[in-house]
Structure formats: structure tokens, C-alpha cells
Amino acid sequence: MRIDLHTHTTASDGLLSPEQLVEKARQAGVQVLAVCDHDSTEGVDPAVAAGKRSGVEVIPAVEINTDVDQGEVHVLGYFLDHRQGWLQEFLRKLRDGRVNRAKQMVEKLNALGIKIDFARVRELARGAIGRPHVAWAIVEAGAAKSVDEAFTRYIGRNGPAYVERLKVLPEEAVRVILRAGGIPVLAHPGWGFHEPLIPQLVAAGLEGLEVYYPDHTPAMQAHFLSLANQHGLLVTGGTDYHGEGFATKAAIGSQYVPPEVVEKLKERYAEKQKLGAGTQPS
Ligand SMILES: [Zn+2]
Ligand SMILES: [Zn+2]
């Protein structure tokens, strides 16, 4: 059984539409797929509908980008009720922050003599705009040879055109996902400074750890499994697939995720449903 609980669509920085993503998953033999766009659930309904047509089970999800002093922390939310108005308002605020940030980066790049147009960045982004789209525009303008180089030279944390994000703490993302009836999971905990944050996120209500991830070595995987046990956390996993070529570490469905991961996620979701979580009026 192939499972991929971490994928992106054009609703954020993925290259495939929700329908194309589901088709790609079907071709790869993926039976359970979660669509986790950055700060957006716009891809969820079309993916669920496409999944119903082609026999791929699609789990609604999101990946909220948050910030701590050391950098970004991503919090996944599974089975959240994405139709809630207050949640959409929260996500919209994050996306607007992205747009403003991209505009400011374009201004800084223009001031550096790099001629890129914000309209082009928006066009490249299609969905939620992010630094990768600015990087593509830089490459298109011939000011860097690759997205990596665009980051290193211009828009990386220490680059001359870097602009801070609208800050959201990971704890806030955890609370938002819980309030929407979802299961908050720390994404790719192998990213440098993430591990020391786990106890405080557990205190805020974190319920899972993304143990199975292409960047994780077998030793890291074993370590995160034991950490999850220690804190009573669920485990999840996926490829973080963005479409071929761009920001993609592994082919869709190629990261081994044990089937009981999905069973346990569903059990937790059923428990929440029973308790009426996420149905509070806002
Ligand atoms: Zn992420
Ligand atoms: Zn991701």
C-alpha cells in the first residue's frame, strides 16, 4: 500500500493542479494522499473530487508556515474542517502577508538593478505566492542560473533583497488546527533547530511528528520514532512532493509510510468527531 501524506499543488508552490496531482498519485499507485498546501486549503475540494473519480483517497490537510527566531517551522494539519470561515480568514491573512512580502522583495531587487515585475511573480505563483516564485523570476531575468543561486545571492535570509515574513508562532498554528478539528503535526522535524521545540509544541497541543520524510536518514527516523513514543505523538510521513523538477526531493508516493500511520490518524480523527472538536462557533 502506497501512502503519501505530504504533497503540494498549485494552490501553493506546487507545479501540478489538484487534479493533475491526484492523477500523478494514481499512476504511482498511491492509495492514500494528503494535500497539504502552504497556508491554503484551496486545493482540497478539487483533489477530493478528483480522488473520488479515480479511486485515490484524499485526506484534507494544510501546511502552515510559522516562524521562530532560527527560521521557519511548518505545522501540518490533517482532517481539519477547512470550510470554517474563521479558518479561511486566518489563512487569507497569511497569504496576504506573502503577497506583500513578495512585492517588497521585488522592489528591493529592482533597486539592485534586477528588472523583474511583480505581475510576473504572481503569474508564476498561480496559488499562494512564496520566495521560490521570486527566485524563478530572478532566474528568468538572467540574474541567477538557478533557484538555489537566486536564494544564495539575493533572497535568502542573508541576501540583500530578503524581507521578513509576517510572523506566526508554531504554537498559534497548532491551536488554529486544533480549533478547526484537525490533527497538528510537526513537519520534517529533521530541519536543524526543530527538535528542541517539540516539548513546547506538545504543551500547545501538538499531536504528531512527521517521522517518514525523504531528508531523514534511517538513524534520524529511528530517533524521531522514539521521540514520538516518548511524547505520545502520532507519526506521519510523505514526500513533500511539489511536482517534477522543483523543490522535489522524491517522487510522489516513494517515501515508505507504514499503513498503520493512516489507521491511527483516522482513529484520532474519529475520536475528535465524537468529542465535537472543531465544531465550535467562531
Ligand atoms: Zn514544509
Ligand atoms: Zn511541504
Short mmCIF file of C-alpha atoms and ligand atoms in Angstrom, two decimals:
data_model
loop_
_atom_site.label_atom_id
_atom_site.label_comp_id
_atom_site.label_asym_id
_atom_site.label_seq_id
_atom_site.Cartn_x
_atom_site.Cartn_y
_atom_site.Cartn_z
CA MET A 1 0.00 0.00 0.00
CA ARG A 2 1.43 3.35 -1.01
CA ILE A 3 0.73 6.36 1.15
CA ASP A 4 1.83 9.95 0.70
CA LEU A 5 0.71 12.35 3.42
CA HIS A 6 2.68 15.39 2.29
CA THR A 7 2.12 16.90 -1.17
CA HIS A 8 1.59 20.34 -2.70
CA THR A 9 -0.49 21.71 -5.57
CA THR A 10 -0.75 24.99 -7.45
CA ALA A 11 -2.84 26.24 -4.50
CA SER A 12 0.60 26.97 -3.02
CA ASP A 13 4.00 26.36 -4.57
CA GLY A 14 3.36 23.01 -6.25
CA LEU A 15 3.54 22.68 -10.02
CA LEU A 16 0.52 20.42 -10.54
CA SER A 17 -3.14 21.34 -10.22
CA PRO A 18 -5.05 19.29 -7.64
CA GLU A 19 -6.49 17.16 -10.46
CA GLN A 20 -3.05 16.58 -12.01
CA LEU A 21 -1.59 15.73 -8.61
CA VAL A 22 -4.26 13.12 -7.94
CA GLU A 23 -3.69 11.63 -11.39
CA LYS A 24 0.06 11.51 -10.75
CA ALA A 25 -0.62 9.79 -7.43
CA ARG A 26 -2.93 7.26 -9.09
CA GLN A 27 -0.28 6.45 -11.70
CA ALA A 28 2.29 5.94 -8.95
CA GLY A 29 -0.02 3.52 -7.15
CA VAL A 30 -0.72 5.86 -4.22
CA GLN A 31 -3.92 4.86 -2.45
CA VAL A 32 -3.97 7.50 0.30
CA LEU A 33 -2.88 11.05 -0.46
CA ALA A 34 -2.92 14.18 1.69
CA VAL A 35 -2.91 17.59 0.04
CA CYS A 36 -1.01 19.97 2.35
CA ASP A 37 -0.65 23.33 0.67
CA HIS A 38 1.15 26.16 2.42
CA ASP A 39 -1.39 28.39 4.17
CA SER A 40 -4.15 27.29 1.80
CA THR A 41 -6.84 24.65 1.55
CA GLU A 42 -7.99 25.75 -1.91
CA GLY A 43 -6.67 22.54 -3.44
CA VAL A 44 -8.54 20.25 -1.05
CA ASP A 45 -12.04 20.14 -2.56
CA PRO A 46 -10.90 19.68 -6.18
CA ALA A 47 -8.44 16.98 -5.05
CA VAL A 48 -11.09 15.14 -3.02
CA ALA A 49 -13.46 15.26 -6.02
CA ALA A 50 -10.74 14.03 -8.41
CA GLY A 51 -9.82 11.31 -5.91
CA LYS A 52 -13.41 10.08 -5.79
CA ARG A 53 -13.41 9.76 -9.57
CA SER A 54 -10.10 7.90 -9.77
CA GLY A 55 -10.12 5.83 -6.59
CA VAL A 56 -7.45 7.75 -4.64
CA GLU A 57 -8.40 8.54 -1.06
CA VAL A 58 -7.61 12.22 -0.43
CA ILE A 59 -7.18 13.47 3.14
CA PRO A 60 -7.81 17.21 3.60
CA ALA A 61 -4.80 18.95 5.09
CA VAL A 62 -2.78 22.15 5.25
CA GLU A 63 0.83 23.12 5.98
CA ILE A 64 1.03 26.35 7.97
CA ASN A 65 4.31 28.21 7.71
CA THR A 66 5.36 29.69 11.03
CA ASP A 67 8.39 31.47 12.36
CA VAL A 68 10.76 31.21 15.26
CA ASP A 69 13.98 33.19 15.70
CA GLN A 70 16.06 30.48 14.00
CA GLY A 71 13.88 30.23 10.90
CA GLU A 72 10.70 28.65 9.58
CA VAL A 73 8.73 25.88 11.24
CA HIS A 74 5.99 24.13 9.28
CA VAL A 75 2.97 22.68 11.00
CA LEU A 76 0.81 20.18 9.13
CA GLY A 77 -2.88 19.87 9.94
CA TYR A 78 -4.74 16.70 8.95
CA PHE A 79 -8.50 16.26 8.66
CA LEU A 80 -9.19 19.86 9.56
CA ASP A 81 -12.61 21.25 8.69
CA HIS A 82 -11.47 23.68 6.03
CA ARG A 83 -14.94 25.09 5.37
CA GLN A 84 -14.91 27.22 8.52
CA GLY A 85 -14.99 30.93 7.77
CA TRP A 86 -12.66 31.99 10.58
CA LEU A 87 -10.03 29.49 9.37
CA GLN A 88 -10.21 30.80 5.81
CA GLU A 89 -9.83 34.33 7.18
CA PHE A 90 -6.72 33.28 9.14
CA LEU A 91 -5.18 31.59 6.08
CA ARG A 92 -6.05 34.56 3.88
CA LYS A 93 -4.22 36.87 6.28
CA LEU A 94 -1.11 34.67 5.97
CA ARG A 95 -1.36 34.64 2.18
CA ASP A 96 -1.81 38.44 2.03
CA GLY A 97 1.33 38.68 4.13
CA ARG A 98 3.09 36.60 1.47
CA VAL A 99 1.92 38.90 -1.32
CA ASN A 100 3.15 41.99 0.50
CA ARG A 101 6.43 40.31 1.24
CA ALA A 102 6.93 39.30 -2.40
CA LYS A 103 6.14 42.87 -3.50
CA GLN A 104 8.76 44.25 -1.13
CA MET A 105 11.35 41.76 -2.38
CA VAL A 106 10.63 42.77 -5.97
CA GLU A 107 11.12 46.43 -5.00
CA LYS A 108 14.46 45.63 -3.37
CA LEU A 109 15.55 43.61 -6.42
CA ASN A 110 14.56 46.47 -8.72
CA ALA A 111 16.61 48.81 -6.56
CA LEU A 112 19.53 46.40 -7.04
CA GLY A 113 19.09 46.75 -10.80
CA ILE A 114 17.38 43.41 -11.39
CA LYS A 115 14.41 44.02 -13.61
CA ILE A 116 11.61 41.77 -12.51
CA ASP A 117 7.95 42.52 -12.46
CA PHE A 118 5.62 41.67 -9.57
CA ALA A 119 2.89 40.73 -12.07
CA ARG A 120 5.22 38.06 -13.46
CA VAL A 121 5.94 36.71 -9.96
CA ARG A 122 2.20 36.48 -9.30
CA GLU A 123 1.73 34.70 -12.63
CA LEU A 124 4.46 32.19 -11.78
CA ALA A 125 2.87 31.58 -8.39
CA ARG A 126 -0.70 30.86 -9.52
CA GLY A 127 -1.62 29.98 -5.92
CA ALA A 128 -0.03 31.15 -2.67
CA ILE A 129 2.96 33.26 -3.56
CA GLY A 130 6.32 32.45 -2.00
CA ARG A 131 10.03 33.12 -2.23
CA PRO A 132 10.50 30.30 -4.80
CA HIS A 133 8.38 32.27 -7.27
CA VAL A 134 10.51 35.37 -6.79
CA ALA A 135 13.52 33.11 -7.32
CA TRP A 136 12.09 31.82 -10.62
CA ALA A 137 11.57 35.40 -11.78
CA ILE A 138 15.18 36.18 -10.89
CA VAL A 139 16.34 33.20 -12.94
CA GLU A 140 14.09 34.27 -15.83
CA ALA A 141 15.58 37.76 -15.69
CA GLY A 142 19.00 36.13 -16.07
CA ALA A 143 20.28 37.39 -12.72
CA ALA A 144 20.91 33.88 -11.42
CA LYS A 145 21.44 30.50 -13.05
CA SER A 146 19.27 28.52 -10.66
CA VAL A 147 16.68 28.91 -7.91
CA ASP A 148 19.38 27.96 -5.41
CA GLU A 149 21.66 30.68 -6.67
CA ALA A 150 18.80 33.22 -6.55
CA PHE A 151 18.32 32.36 -2.89
CA THR A 152 22.00 32.50 -2.03
CA ARG A 153 22.69 35.73 -3.85
CA TYR A 154 19.50 37.69 -3.26
CA ILE A 155 16.54 36.47 -1.28
CA GLY A 156 17.98 34.01 1.26
CA ARG A 157 17.94 35.09 4.90
CA ASN A 158 21.24 36.92 4.47
CA GLY A 159 20.60 38.17 0.95
CA PRO A 160 20.28 41.88 0.06
CA ALA A 161 16.65 41.51 -1.08
CA TYR A 162 15.45 39.38 1.82
CA VAL A 163 12.26 40.53 3.54
CA GLU A 164 10.94 39.13 6.84
CA ARG A 165 7.68 37.20 6.83
CA LEU A 166 4.56 38.12 8.74
CA LYS A 167 5.30 36.19 11.91
CA VAL A 168 3.10 33.42 13.19
CA LEU A 169 4.34 31.26 16.02
CA PRO A 170 4.15 27.46 15.62
CA GLU A 171 2.04 27.30 18.80
CA GLU A 172 -0.56 29.51 17.12
CA ALA A 173 -0.69 27.21 14.09
CA VAL A 174 -1.15 24.21 16.41
CA ARG A 175 -4.06 25.96 18.15
CA VAL A 176 -5.67 27.01 14.86
CA ILE A 177 -5.53 23.43 13.54
CA LEU A 178 -6.99 22.06 16.78
CA ARG A 179 -9.79 24.62 16.71
CA ALA A 180 -10.59 23.55 13.13
CA GLY A 181 -10.89 19.95 14.37
CA GLY A 182 -7.62 18.89 12.75
CA ILE A 183 -4.58 16.93 13.92
CA PRO A 184 -1.49 19.17 14.22
CA VAL A 185 1.78 17.52 13.19
CA LEU A 186 5.29 18.98 13.15
CA ALA A 187 6.57 18.73 9.56
CA HIS A 188 10.08 17.50 8.72
CA PRO A 189 11.50 17.65 12.28
CA GLY A 190 14.92 16.89 10.82
CA TRP A 191 15.27 20.55 9.86
CA GLY A 192 18.08 21.82 12.10
CA PHE A 193 16.63 23.60 15.09
CA HIS A 194 13.24 21.85 15.25
CA GLU A 195 13.84 19.19 17.85
CA PRO A 196 14.23 21.46 20.91
CA LEU A 197 10.81 22.99 20.06
CA ILE A 198 8.96 19.69 20.44
CA PRO A 199 8.19 19.87 24.19
CA GLN A 200 6.69 23.36 23.95
CA LEU A 201 4.66 22.39 20.88
CA VAL A 202 3.39 19.28 22.67
CA ALA A 203 2.33 21.56 25.52
CA ALA A 204 0.43 23.68 22.97
CA GLY A 205 -1.41 20.59 21.71
CA LEU A 206 0.83 19.08 19.01
CA GLU A 207 -0.37 15.56 18.21
CA GLY A 208 2.11 14.18 15.72
CA LEU A 209 5.58 14.13 14.22
CA GLU A 210 6.41 13.69 10.52
CA VAL A 211 8.85 10.82 11.03
CA TYR A 212 8.96 9.42 7.47
CA TYR A 213 10.49 12.04 5.20
CA PRO A 214 13.00 11.90 2.32
CA ASP A 215 15.61 14.03 4.15
CA HIS A 216 15.59 11.79 7.21
CA THR A 217 18.33 9.18 7.42
CA PRO A 218 17.40 5.79 8.93
CA ALA A 219 19.07 6.91 12.17
CA MET A 220 17.02 10.13 12.26
CA GLN A 221 13.88 8.18 11.51
CA ALA A 222 14.56 5.83 14.43
CA HIS A 223 15.32 8.77 16.68
CA PHE A 224 12.11 10.62 15.77
CA LEU A 225 10.10 7.43 16.22
CA SER A 226 11.39 7.14 19.76
CA LEU A 227 10.75 10.83 20.40
CA ALA A 228 7.18 10.39 19.17
CA ASN A 229 6.72 7.45 21.54
CA GLN A 230 8.21 9.41 24.40
CA HIS A 231 5.76 12.28 23.88
CA GLY A 232 2.78 10.12 22.97
CA LEU A 233 2.65 11.55 19.44
CA LEU A 234 1.22 10.05 16.27
CA VAL A 235 3.63 9.63 13.38
CA THR A 236 3.09 10.63 9.76
CA GLY A 237 5.13 10.73 6.58
CA GLY A 238 5.30 11.77 2.98
CA THR A 239 7.49 13.06 0.20
CA ASP A 240 6.72 16.82 0.25
CA TYR A 241 6.13 16.40 -3.47
CA HIS A 242 5.87 19.69 -5.41
CA GLY A 243 5.82 18.37 -8.98
CA GLU A 244 8.76 17.22 -11.06
CA GLY A 245 11.86 19.31 -11.01
CA PHE A 246 11.06 21.96 -8.48
CA ALA A 247 11.77 21.63 -4.77
CA THR A 248 11.08 17.94 -5.12
CA LYS A 249 13.12 15.57 -3.02
CA ALA A 250 11.44 12.35 -4.05
CA ALA A 251 8.83 11.03 -6.49
CA ILE A 252 5.25 11.04 -5.29
CA GLY A 253 4.48 8.02 -3.11
CA SER A 254 8.15 6.96 -2.98
CA GLN A 255 8.63 7.56 0.75
CA TYR A 256 7.75 4.44 2.75
CA VAL A 257 4.93 5.17 5.19
CA PRO A 258 3.52 2.24 7.19
CA PRO A 259 -0.23 1.64 6.70
CA GLU A 260 -0.94 1.84 10.46
CA VAL A 261 0.00 5.53 10.26
CA VAL A 262 -3.20 6.19 8.31
CA GLU A 263 -5.26 3.95 10.60
CA LYS A 264 -4.07 5.80 13.69
CA LEU A 265 -4.67 9.22 12.10
CA LYS A 266 -8.21 8.14 11.26
CA GLU A 267 -8.78 6.81 14.78
CA ARG A 268 -7.70 10.15 16.22
CA TYR A 269 -9.96 11.99 13.80
CA ALA A 270 -12.90 9.76 14.76
CA GLU A 271 -12.23 10.48 18.45
CA LYS A 272 -12.26 14.20 17.74
CA GLN A 273 -15.50 13.90 15.80
CA LYS A 274 -17.05 12.12 18.77
CA LEU A 275 -15.92 14.90 21.10
CA GLY A 276 -17.26 17.54 18.71
CA ALA A 277 -13.87 19.18 18.27
CA GLY A 278 -13.70 21.86 15.64
CA THR A 279 -17.42 22.46 15.61
CA GLN A 280 -17.34 25.41 17.99
CA PRO A 281 -18.85 28.53 16.52
CA SER A 282 -16.34 31.27 15.92
ZN ZN B 1 7.46 22.21 4.85
ZN ZN B 2 5.56 20.81 2.32
#
